[in-house]
XYZ file of C-alpha atoms in Angstrom:
653
model
C 19.351 35.758 6.614
C 19.394 32.939 9.130
C 19.677 29.608 7.239
C 18.382 26.687 9.300
C 16.600 23.355 9.197
C 13.440 22.737 11.233
C 12.732 19.021 11.806
C 9.026 18.383 11.195
C 9.079 14.577 11.499
C 11.388 11.779 12.562
C 13.592 11.341 15.647
C 14.669 15.011 15.614
C 11.128 16.405 15.344
C 10.809 20.062 16.485
C 14.600 20.517 16.569
C 16.033 23.666 14.913
C 19.457 23.179 13.272
C 21.495 26.244 12.305
C 23.340 25.851 8.988
C 26.902 27.265 8.985
C 28.867 28.195 5.886
C 30.490 25.261 4.124
C 29.097 21.737 4.251
C 26.645 20.089 6.655
C 26.306 16.310 6.353
C 23.183 14.512 7.518
C 22.991 10.760 8.105
C 22.817 7.902 10.615
C 26.520 7.848 11.534
C 27.586 9.772 14.620
C 30.349 11.449 12.564
C 27.759 13.500 10.631
C 27.121 17.110 11.548
C 23.486 16.100 12.037
C 23.148 12.477 13.217
C 19.715 10.801 12.954
C 19.048 7.514 14.741
C 16.626 6.365 12.067
C 17.153 2.948 10.360
C 15.545 4.278 7.174
C 18.303 6.922 6.879
C 21.629 5.917 5.298
C 24.923 6.237 7.160
C 25.711 9.331 5.090
C 22.437 10.350 3.484
C 22.810 13.881 2.065
C 24.879 17.031 2.431
C 23.921 20.726 2.405
C 26.560 22.897 0.738
C 26.546 26.716 0.829
C 27.828 28.916 -1.992
C 27.417 32.711 -2.313
C 24.647 32.718 0.271
C 22.690 29.931 -1.442
C 22.359 26.332 -0.311
C 22.408 23.188 -2.420
C 21.337 19.690 -1.354
C 23.315 16.692 -2.723
C 22.280 13.074 -2.226
C 25.180 10.826 -1.112
C 24.022 7.647 -2.913
C 21.572 6.978 -0.085
C 19.579 3.764 0.016
C 16.109 5.387 0.082
C 16.983 8.590 -1.785
C 16.671 12.264 -0.855
C 13.398 14.046 -1.645
C 12.806 17.778 -2.060
C 9.124 18.700 -1.935
C 8.262 15.050 -2.559
C 10.517 14.599 -5.635
C 13.680 12.458 -5.581
C 16.771 14.547 -6.421
C 20.502 13.990 -6.776
C 21.326 17.664 -6.340
C 19.196 20.809 -6.265
C 19.405 24.435 -5.175
C 17.091 25.109 -2.242
C 14.581 27.897 -1.743
C 13.016 29.226 1.416
C 10.269 26.855 2.568
C 11.469 23.717 0.705
C 10.853 20.396 2.462
C 13.726 17.863 2.499
C 12.900 14.218 3.293
C 15.316 11.404 4.188
C 13.707 8.123 5.185
C 11.138 8.838 7.919
C 12.700 12.223 8.721
C 11.651 15.506 7.120
C 13.114 19.007 7.477
C 11.922 22.474 6.489
C 14.653 24.670 4.950
C 14.297 28.288 6.080
C 16.476 31.324 5.409
C 14.121 34.223 6.089
C 12.894 35.404 9.464
C 9.338 34.293 10.085
C 6.778 36.530 11.743
C 5.689 35.073 15.004
C 2.107 33.884 14.906
C -0.226 35.770 17.261
C -1.038 33.947 20.445
C -4.400 32.221 20.303
C -7.283 33.965 22.031
C -7.878 32.513 25.458
C -11.191 31.004 26.400
C -12.435 30.941 29.963
C -15.670 29.456 31.271
C -17.742 31.122 33.977
C -20.583 29.489 35.863
C -23.621 31.773 35.864
C -27.379 31.349 36.324
C -29.890 32.097 33.590
C -31.842 35.296 34.103
C -35.601 35.529 33.748
C -35.240 37.425 30.456
C -33.256 34.611 28.778
C -35.079 32.997 25.857
C -34.498 29.292 25.316
C -35.472 27.805 21.940
C -35.402 24.114 21.046
C -34.097 23.221 17.575
C -37.586 22.067 16.579
C -38.863 25.604 17.246
C -36.231 27.408 15.162
C -38.066 29.111 12.334
C -35.417 28.910 9.622
C -34.848 25.201 10.237
C -38.548 24.435 9.671
C -39.294 25.041 5.976
C -42.989 24.158 6.225
C -43.545 26.495 9.170
C -41.599 29.256 7.425
C -43.864 29.021 4.404
C -46.861 29.414 6.722
C -45.357 32.506 8.350
C -44.970 34.224 4.964
C -47.897 35.118 2.668
C -49.265 32.076 0.770
C -48.635 33.724 -2.591
C -45.046 34.676 -1.805
C -42.667 33.266 -4.409
C -39.806 33.999 -2.040
C -41.399 31.780 0.597
C -41.697 28.892 -1.828
C -38.125 29.222 -3.041
C -36.727 29.674 0.452
C -38.657 26.642 1.592
C -37.104 24.598 -1.235
C -33.583 25.845 -0.481
C -33.915 24.976 3.190
C -35.184 21.500 2.346
C -32.304 20.922 -0.055
C -29.770 22.279 2.442
C -30.959 19.776 5.045
C -31.059 16.884 2.582
C -27.589 17.318 1.085
C -25.962 17.263 4.515
C -27.799 14.138 5.630
C -27.084 11.725 2.724
C -23.735 10.093 2.036
C -24.618 7.818 -0.893
C -23.999 9.613 -4.218
C -26.898 8.087 -6.180
C -29.380 8.653 -3.365
C -28.181 12.245 -2.981
C -28.568 12.997 -6.689
C -32.024 11.394 -6.794
C -33.281 13.385 -3.787
C -31.811 16.567 -5.232
C -33.593 16.217 -8.572
C -36.884 15.284 -6.883
C -36.737 18.456 -4.764
C -35.853 20.548 -7.824
C -38.922 19.186 -9.630
C -41.085 20.518 -6.752
C -40.162 24.154 -7.525
C -39.011 24.128 -11.158
C -41.430 23.163 -14.015
C -38.919 20.902 -15.767
C -39.816 17.612 -17.479
C -36.334 16.132 -17.328
C -33.250 16.702 -15.221
C -29.701 15.399 -14.990
C -26.664 15.912 -12.809
C -23.384 15.547 -14.696
C -20.089 15.177 -12.822
C -16.800 15.713 -14.659
C -13.184 14.837 -13.929
C -12.519 18.491 -13.113
C -9.524 18.791 -15.474
C -10.330 17.825 -19.041
C -14.048 18.360 -18.330
C -14.780 14.807 -19.441
C -18.083 13.623 -18.001
C -17.402 10.731 -15.621
C -20.854 10.233 -14.099
C -24.404 11.044 -15.152
C -27.584 10.727 -13.099
C -30.972 11.544 -14.653
C -34.614 11.707 -13.617
C -37.848 12.471 -15.469
C -41.121 13.851 -14.172
C -42.979 12.333 -12.426
C -40.295 10.728 -10.182
C -40.016 6.975 -10.666
C -41.013 7.146 -14.331
C -38.619 5.254 -16.590
C -37.696 7.440 -19.553
C -34.647 8.194 -21.679
C -33.228 11.608 -20.776
C -31.304 13.216 -23.611
C -28.772 15.881 -22.628
C -27.304 18.382 -25.081
C -23.561 17.751 -25.111
C -23.039 21.206 -26.648
C -24.758 22.979 -23.747
C -23.172 20.817 -21.051
C -19.647 21.161 -22.505
C -19.908 24.944 -22.688
C -21.062 25.190 -19.068
C -18.295 22.848 -17.885
C -15.548 24.584 -19.848
C -16.539 28.224 -19.223
C -18.227 27.897 -15.813
C -21.242 29.915 -16.941
C -24.976 29.282 -16.501
C -27.187 29.042 -19.597
C -30.916 29.798 -19.855
C -32.904 29.074 -22.997
C -36.449 30.277 -22.269
C -37.584 29.913 -25.916
C -35.355 27.350 -27.650
C -37.309 27.021 -30.969
C -36.998 30.736 -31.757
C -33.770 31.626 -29.937
C -30.038 31.158 -30.522
C -30.242 27.510 -29.422
C -32.571 26.421 -32.249
C -29.569 25.344 -34.358
C -28.632 22.585 -31.882
C -30.010 19.421 -33.507
C -30.301 17.366 -30.301
C -32.589 19.998 -28.735
C -34.801 20.061 -31.813
C -34.965 16.262 -31.922
C -36.060 16.130 -28.256
C -38.600 18.947 -28.828
C -37.070 21.006 -26.036
C -38.886 24.313 -25.502
C -36.787 25.700 -22.659
C -33.734 24.670 -20.653
C -31.487 25.646 -17.758
C -27.913 24.459 -17.198
C -25.852 25.758 -14.260
C -22.322 24.816 -13.136
C -21.463 23.009 -9.919
C -18.444 24.864 -8.545
C -16.182 23.886 -5.639
C -13.299 26.235 -4.735
C -13.432 27.965 -8.143
C -13.281 24.584 -9.890
C -16.185 23.320 -12.008
C -16.920 19.712 -11.016
C -20.120 19.276 -13.043
C -23.457 20.832 -13.867
C -27.227 20.549 -13.300
C -29.201 20.264 -16.553
C -32.985 20.792 -16.768
C -35.276 21.092 -19.777
C -38.976 21.233 -20.566
C -41.017 20.330 -23.651
C -44.189 22.043 -22.343
C -44.862 25.403 -24.068
C -46.978 26.535 -21.117
C -44.365 25.722 -18.465
C -41.285 27.447 -19.769
C -38.223 27.903 -17.620
C -37.599 31.590 -16.801
C -34.824 33.657 -15.226
C -36.282 33.146 -11.738
C -35.799 29.389 -12.244
C -32.218 29.991 -13.380
C -31.523 31.987 -10.195
C -33.118 29.317 -8.015
C -31.232 26.401 -9.652
C -27.996 28.391 -9.387
C -28.610 28.770 -5.649
C -29.350 25.043 -5.359
C -26.117 24.270 -7.218
C -24.186 26.511 -4.811
C -25.651 24.679 -1.809
C -25.205 21.146 -3.141
C -21.868 21.285 -5.025
C -19.651 20.538 -2.010
C -21.977 17.752 -0.828
C -21.933 16.124 -4.274
C -18.135 16.337 -4.449
C -17.770 14.854 -0.957
C -20.191 12.025 -1.776
C -18.299 11.298 -4.989
C -14.940 11.253 -3.200
C -16.360 8.999 -0.493
C -17.676 6.609 -3.146
C -14.263 6.576 -4.864
C -12.469 5.987 -1.562
C -14.759 3.065 -0.706
C -14.214 1.482 -4.127
C -10.455 2.079 -3.959
C -10.308 0.661 -0.454
C -12.180 -2.445 -1.615
C -9.897 -2.801 -4.641
C -6.728 -2.462 -2.581
C -8.055 -4.860 0.060
C -8.758 -7.473 -2.625
C -5.354 -6.866 -4.247
C -3.501 -7.176 -0.950
C -5.517 -10.264 -0.081
C -4.595 -11.849 -3.415
C -0.913 -10.982 -3.028
C -0.726 -12.081 0.594
C -2.670 -15.313 0.496
C -1.409 -18.866 0.749
C -1.952 -20.885 -2.427
C -2.095 -24.639 -2.818
C -4.507 -27.562 -2.756
C -2.137 -30.404 -1.858
C -2.688 -32.572 1.205
C 0.209 -30.875 3.031
C -1.209 -27.401 2.412
C -4.723 -28.485 3.420
C -3.325 -29.714 6.740
C -1.690 -26.299 7.207
C -4.969 -24.501 6.370
C -6.878 -26.587 8.900
C -4.355 -25.811 11.629
C -4.403 -22.083 10.816
C -8.217 -22.092 10.879
C -8.283 -23.656 14.343
C -5.612 -21.363 15.804
C -6.691 -18.027 14.224
C -9.692 -17.200 16.521
C -7.583 -17.616 19.674
C -5.026 -15.303 21.284
C -2.405 -18.026 21.727
C 1.213 -17.235 20.889
C 2.253 -19.042 17.697
C 5.680 -20.114 16.458
C 5.856 -20.651 12.668
C 8.863 -22.641 11.482
C 10.022 -23.607 8.028
C 12.699 -23.042 5.439
C 13.272 -19.611 3.946
C 10.713 -18.773 1.276
C 7.941 -21.121 2.438
C 5.485 -18.326 3.293
C 5.824 -17.934 7.057
C 4.781 -14.262 7.004
C 1.800 -15.114 4.790
C 0.724 -17.669 7.385
C 1.069 -15.037 10.122
C -1.062 -12.591 8.132
C -3.656 -15.327 7.543
C -3.849 -15.853 11.320
C -4.325 -12.106 11.799
C -6.932 -11.646 9.043
C -9.090 -14.479 10.373
C -8.925 -13.414 14.009
C -11.008 -10.973 16.101
C -8.029 -8.595 15.814
C -8.309 -8.326 12.013
C -9.256 -4.626 12.119
C -6.288 -3.789 14.367
C -2.630 -3.269 13.344
C -0.378 -6.035 12.031
C 3.192 -4.929 12.756
C 5.961 -7.042 11.171
C 9.451 -6.830 12.711
C 12.454 -8.557 11.119
C 14.812 -9.186 14.025
C 17.730 -9.942 11.680
C 17.354 -6.819 9.522
C 17.552 -4.241 12.337
C 21.030 -3.518 13.810
C 21.430 -4.810 17.349
C 22.077 -1.303 18.691
C 18.737 -0.062 17.300
C 16.564 -3.124 17.866
C 15.668 -2.322 21.487
C 14.624 1.223 20.613
C 12.731 -0.049 17.570
C 10.815 -2.642 19.588
C 10.159 -0.751 22.821
C 10.571 2.913 21.820
C 12.533 5.540 23.743
C 11.997 8.608 25.869
C 13.260 12.060 24.975
C 16.968 12.349 25.836
C 17.408 8.603 26.420
C 20.549 8.700 24.273
C 22.367 11.015 21.897
C 20.009 11.985 19.100
C 16.815 11.047 20.995
C 15.266 14.476 20.468
C 11.728 13.346 21.204
C 9.585 10.521 22.501
C 9.208 7.617 20.087
C 6.725 4.782 20.352
C 8.141 1.310 19.755
C 6.629 -1.161 17.323
C 5.164 -3.258 20.133
C 3.305 -0.178 21.357
C 2.120 0.606 17.832
C 0.755 -2.951 17.596
C -1.423 -2.457 20.706
C -4.735 -4.230 20.146
C -3.395 -6.137 17.143
C -0.583 -8.528 16.254
C 3.197 -8.193 16.537
C 4.970 -10.530 14.109
C 8.618 -11.210 15.005
C 10.380 -12.727 12.005
C 13.803 -14.394 12.335
C 13.269 -14.715 16.093
C 16.302 -17.002 16.334
C 18.606 -14.021 15.658
C 17.763 -12.245 18.944
C 20.662 -11.625 21.323
C 20.493 -13.106 24.840
C 19.789 -9.644 26.309
C 16.849 -9.073 23.959
C 15.559 -12.577 24.671
C 15.241 -11.667 28.366
C 13.329 -8.457 27.556
C 11.016 -10.267 25.143
C 10.317 -12.959 27.748
C 8.892 -10.303 30.078
C 6.642 -9.001 27.294
C 5.300 -12.521 26.750
C 4.739 -13.102 30.464
C 3.388 -9.728 31.583
C 2.426 -7.957 28.338
C 4.317 -4.887 29.558
C 7.698 -3.191 29.030
C 9.524 0.116 29.532
C 10.756 2.401 26.794
C 14.512 2.946 26.556
C 15.308 5.605 29.150
C 11.850 5.272 30.724
C 10.830 4.301 34.246
C 7.106 3.611 33.765
C 5.754 0.282 32.554
C 3.581 0.334 29.462
C 0.811 -2.245 29.201
C -0.027 -3.579 25.740
C -2.725 -5.907 24.463
C -1.020 -7.776 21.649
C -0.956 -11.230 20.147
C 2.582 -12.322 19.406
C 3.445 -14.491 16.406
C 7.079 -15.490 15.812
C 8.779 -17.166 12.869
C 12.174 -18.682 12.197
C 14.018 -20.870 9.700
C 16.444 -21.996 12.438
C 16.164 -25.115 14.566
C 15.317 -23.489 17.902
C 15.288 -26.812 19.738
C 18.908 -27.335 18.713
C 19.701 -23.724 19.666
C 18.225 -24.370 23.119
C 20.492 -27.399 23.529
C 23.501 -25.354 22.408
C 22.638 -22.616 24.898
C 22.189 -19.871 22.273
C 18.420 -19.586 22.817
C 16.625 -19.465 26.150
C 14.592 -22.560 26.935
C 11.891 -20.652 28.859
C 11.462 -18.232 25.931
C 11.189 -21.115 23.478
C 8.393 -22.727 25.487
C 6.585 -19.372 25.728
C 6.798 -18.912 21.961
C 5.911 -22.460 20.943
C 2.484 -22.618 22.588
C 1.269 -23.549 19.111
C 3.887 -24.607 16.565
C 3.092 -24.551 12.852
C 5.512 -25.996 10.284
C 5.319 -24.593 6.762
C 6.105 -27.358 4.235
C 8.974 -26.957 1.774
C 7.893 -26.665 -1.864
C 9.605 -29.941 -2.780
C 7.185 -31.667 -0.366
C 4.080 -30.483 -2.228
C 5.186 -30.234 -5.857
C 1.613 -30.810 -7.052
C 0.949 -27.141 -6.133
C 3.671 -25.829 -8.473
C 1.407 -25.425 -11.576
C -1.162 -23.439 -9.567
C 1.528 -21.291 -7.959
C 3.234 -20.674 -11.305
C -0.004 -19.504 -12.967
C -0.726 -17.231 -10.000
C 2.713 -15.616 -10.268
C 2.275 -15.161 -14.029
C -0.918 -13.166 -13.432
C 0.609 -11.186 -10.562
C 3.870 -10.160 -12.242
C 2.394 -9.592 -15.704
C 0.258 -6.869 -14.142
C 3.073 -5.452 -12.028
C 5.695 -5.503 -14.812
C 3.180 -4.317 -17.431
C 3.772 -7.250 -19.776
C 1.383 -9.592 -21.546
C 0.140 -12.631 -19.653
C 1.744 -15.669 -21.297
C 0.865 -19.335 -20.774
C 3.496 -21.779 -19.540
C 4.480 -24.445 -22.064
C 4.235 -28.124 -21.127
C 8.022 -28.487 -21.283
C 8.624 -25.445 -19.053
C 6.042 -26.668 -16.542
C 7.771 -30.073 -16.486
C 11.073 -28.325 -15.682
C 9.398 -26.427 -12.842
C 7.936 -29.588 -11.333
C 11.206 -31.533 -11.808
C 13.258 -29.041 -9.764
C 13.741 -29.302 -5.970
C 13.432 -25.533 -5.243
C 15.891 -24.977 -2.376
C 14.590 -21.400 -2.205
C 10.990 -22.682 -2.080
C 8.048 -20.514 -3.198
C 10.132 -17.323 -3.228
C 12.576 -18.881 -5.715
C 9.678 -20.073 -7.890
C 8.194 -16.569 -7.922
C 11.530 -15.053 -8.965
C 11.903 -17.647 -11.754
C 8.441 -16.818 -13.150
C 9.066 -13.062 -13.022
C 12.393 -13.560 -14.837
C 10.717 -15.655 -17.526
C 8.031 -13.006 -18.099
C 10.539 -10.172 -18.388
C 13.177 -11.921 -20.522
C 11.016 -14.268 -22.617
C 10.505 -13.314 -26.268
C 7.909 -15.852 -27.455
C 4.159 -16.160 -26.968
C 4.662 -18.838 -24.315
C 7.041 -19.339 -21.404
C 9.570 -21.884 -22.705
C 12.312 -23.856 -20.894
C 15.007 -21.496 -22.190
C 13.247 -18.613 -20.381
C 13.815 -20.310 -17.018
C 16.956 -20.030 -14.849
C 19.825 -22.263 -15.906
C 19.782 -24.227 -12.653
C 16.372 -25.690 -13.586
C 17.674 -26.989 -16.911
C 20.618 -28.813 -15.324
C 18.365 -31.467 -13.835
C 17.689 -34.692 -15.726
C 14.357 -34.225 -17.526
C 11.383 -36.422 -16.600
C 10.839 -39.574 -18.744
C 7.899 -38.118 -20.679
C 9.822 -35.003 -21.747
C 12.099 -34.793 -24.776
C 14.980 -32.487 -24.009
C 16.042 -29.897 -26.580
C 19.310 -30.747 -28.340
C 20.911 -27.464 -27.325
C 20.202 -27.929 -23.622
C 21.273 -31.587 -23.771
C 24.565 -30.624 -25.439
C 25.257 -27.860 -22.892
C 24.515 -30.254 -20.044
C 26.863 -32.940 -21.442
C 29.618 -30.344 -21.868
C 29.234 -29.254 -18.225
C 29.439 -32.868 -17.074
C 32.584 -33.497 -19.114
C 34.313 -30.338 -17.818
C 33.509 -31.181 -14.188
C 34.652 -34.824 -14.486
C 37.891 -33.757 -16.213
C 38.615 -31.140 -13.523
C 37.989 -33.576 -10.672
C 40.158 -36.246 -12.317
C 42.909 -33.684 -12.978
C 42.965 -32.643 -9.297
C 42.746 -36.296 -8.207
C 39.453 -35.764 -6.351
C 40.196 -32.391 -4.752
C 36.927 -30.501 -5.290
C 38.276 -27.147 -4.079
C 41.110 -27.293 -6.650
C 38.661 -28.460 -9.316
C 36.475 -25.406 -8.631
C 39.559 -23.192 -8.959
C 40.428 -24.728 -12.340
C 36.854 -24.225 -13.561
C 36.797 -20.647 -12.262
C 33.712 -21.133 -10.078
C 33.011 -21.030 -6.356
C 33.210 -24.416 -4.598
C 29.584 -24.074 -3.470
C 28.522 -23.562 -7.088
C 30.494 -26.643 -8.127
C 28.726 -28.714 -5.468
C 25.381 -27.423 -6.724
C 26.261 -28.392 -10.296
C 27.318 -31.873 -9.171
C 24.004 -32.258 -7.337
C 21.836 -30.915 -10.181
C 23.674 -32.859 -12.893
C 23.551 -36.016 -10.754
C 27.329 -36.545 -11.006
C 27.943 -37.789 -7.472
C 28.210 -41.506 -8.345
C 30.060 -40.828 -11.606
C 32.730 -38.801 -9.783
C 33.113 -41.490 -7.139
C 33.839 -44.015 -9.883
C 36.244 -41.605 -11.606
C 38.157 -40.970 -8.382
C 38.245 -44.692 -7.540
C 39.928 -45.434 -10.853
C 42.806 -43.046 -10.121
C 45.934 -44.990 -8.998
C 46.085 -45.087 -5.206
C 49.611 -43.661 -5.092
C 48.496 -40.391 -6.676
C 45.198 -40.046 -4.878
C 45.131 -37.028 -2.648
C 42.823 -36.495 0.233
C 39.365 -35.205 -0.774
C 39.636 -31.797 0.788
C 36.572 -30.334 -0.936
C 33.930 -32.352 0.919
C 31.053 -34.360 -0.489
C 28.889 -33.074 -3.254
């Protein structure tokens, strides 16, 4: 036995790690026995523990979980060949000695001249690729020639058509040329429960509109047992008891399975009502051969059709989830600016408060640009540790630092041809600002530990919720970098500045999260909608989305009511046209009384008042703002005798 891990993906790819007796910890920290410089791996991700010659994997409460053969586990005994995944890294657990694979056979080319005896044949002259010519070479009465001609035609057709319906139509038309059937159908099943998922039928002559009835009894037996069925004389044979065949006056039939890798994916069904043109065993053999030739092509065409539909569905779903919503004047101005900027390659700086949809705007620029089919790589400069950001952006060479077991492409290199979106750009360190400035100027960089410049063709879009102009004045952000980024500056409006879009946004989030959370879509009551519009939304659209999701999950009635919304929304004074519920009004008055009493008791010291109430000072300030107590508290403090008035150490509400 030689227990070991073989890294098959991630920063340590191709490395072989011997596993000693005892424990082997794996994680991002350098103190681990196996350290992985991968931001998706936790500091201490999992441990391998040996006992009596066996090894057990235990997850150490990692952020992204530990997977064994694709399944998340907390602890599990390992077997030879198991795959362990942690973040973007994957390892193969091996204990047995593997036989070395034989070296591949070498191929060498030699330049020689053709000899006079060499025969050269063009594809058009190849006999077995020319069905019509082949039939002429064989005797005119040869049944083998006719059947071989049909098989060659079908073989060429099925490998030249990608569309499933067109393929099935051509296949049945060619079958009708050699088999005396009146009706035909191709049935495709789900492959597991043998439920028929698709049915394509044709009647003779081709193009004739006619109802094609298929015996479910025959088709089900072929699908379930994988056998071919021939009924050359249905009225007098074993099949005469099947009512559907008698009703359709079927005289003979053939049904053969379509098999791919020992799995029945469907069947070909043919029948005839003509007593003089009965289907015989030779037809069964021929249709079985046709099924063998066409089964893989039909399965591939079906999978391609499913992939195209799934791709379209996912594209629409992503587009719906990642689209800007709103019809207010402010949003229309933003749309117009995005429309004008999108077709260009200019660098764009998107500014706005957190939650206003800056990344959505960046994606809209990408999707409406000539680079739409190329990558869109989003990088959050604040979420990646400073020590890893350079490697993440620019990549690194093998051996550039401890743990750099292989070459890694940076995200800017991955975005080549497309768009690199740098979110929270204001969080970059001065050193990274210098490196990014060169990328903007020259569109080139070096990997960490590299000496060669790498050219990239990218469009750079940056976003921030900081005031970069103020940061430039303070010296925390480079002025030349700011001017390079702000070639075009787009400001995303705060939600409080376009409240008329709140009803549309709320209904959109109801539809989105009802589907995601698997709950019933519920309308928003007039009172709840008034609360939504009456609130200032410091967290902007993101806060609104969270409020709607909460209401859908926690609400118990047929509509979304005010009590389903977060408490902070109910603390605001209701609009004039809304009658507030007695319960909410009473709770609000009680909060006001408690806050006023606490502030009076502490003689205007808001920090002490927050301590008495058992809340954080920031929360107290928020309550004062939402409950509109600022003027009331000023009056209360003013009435306190001057000799006892202490300095207002808590700040203004």
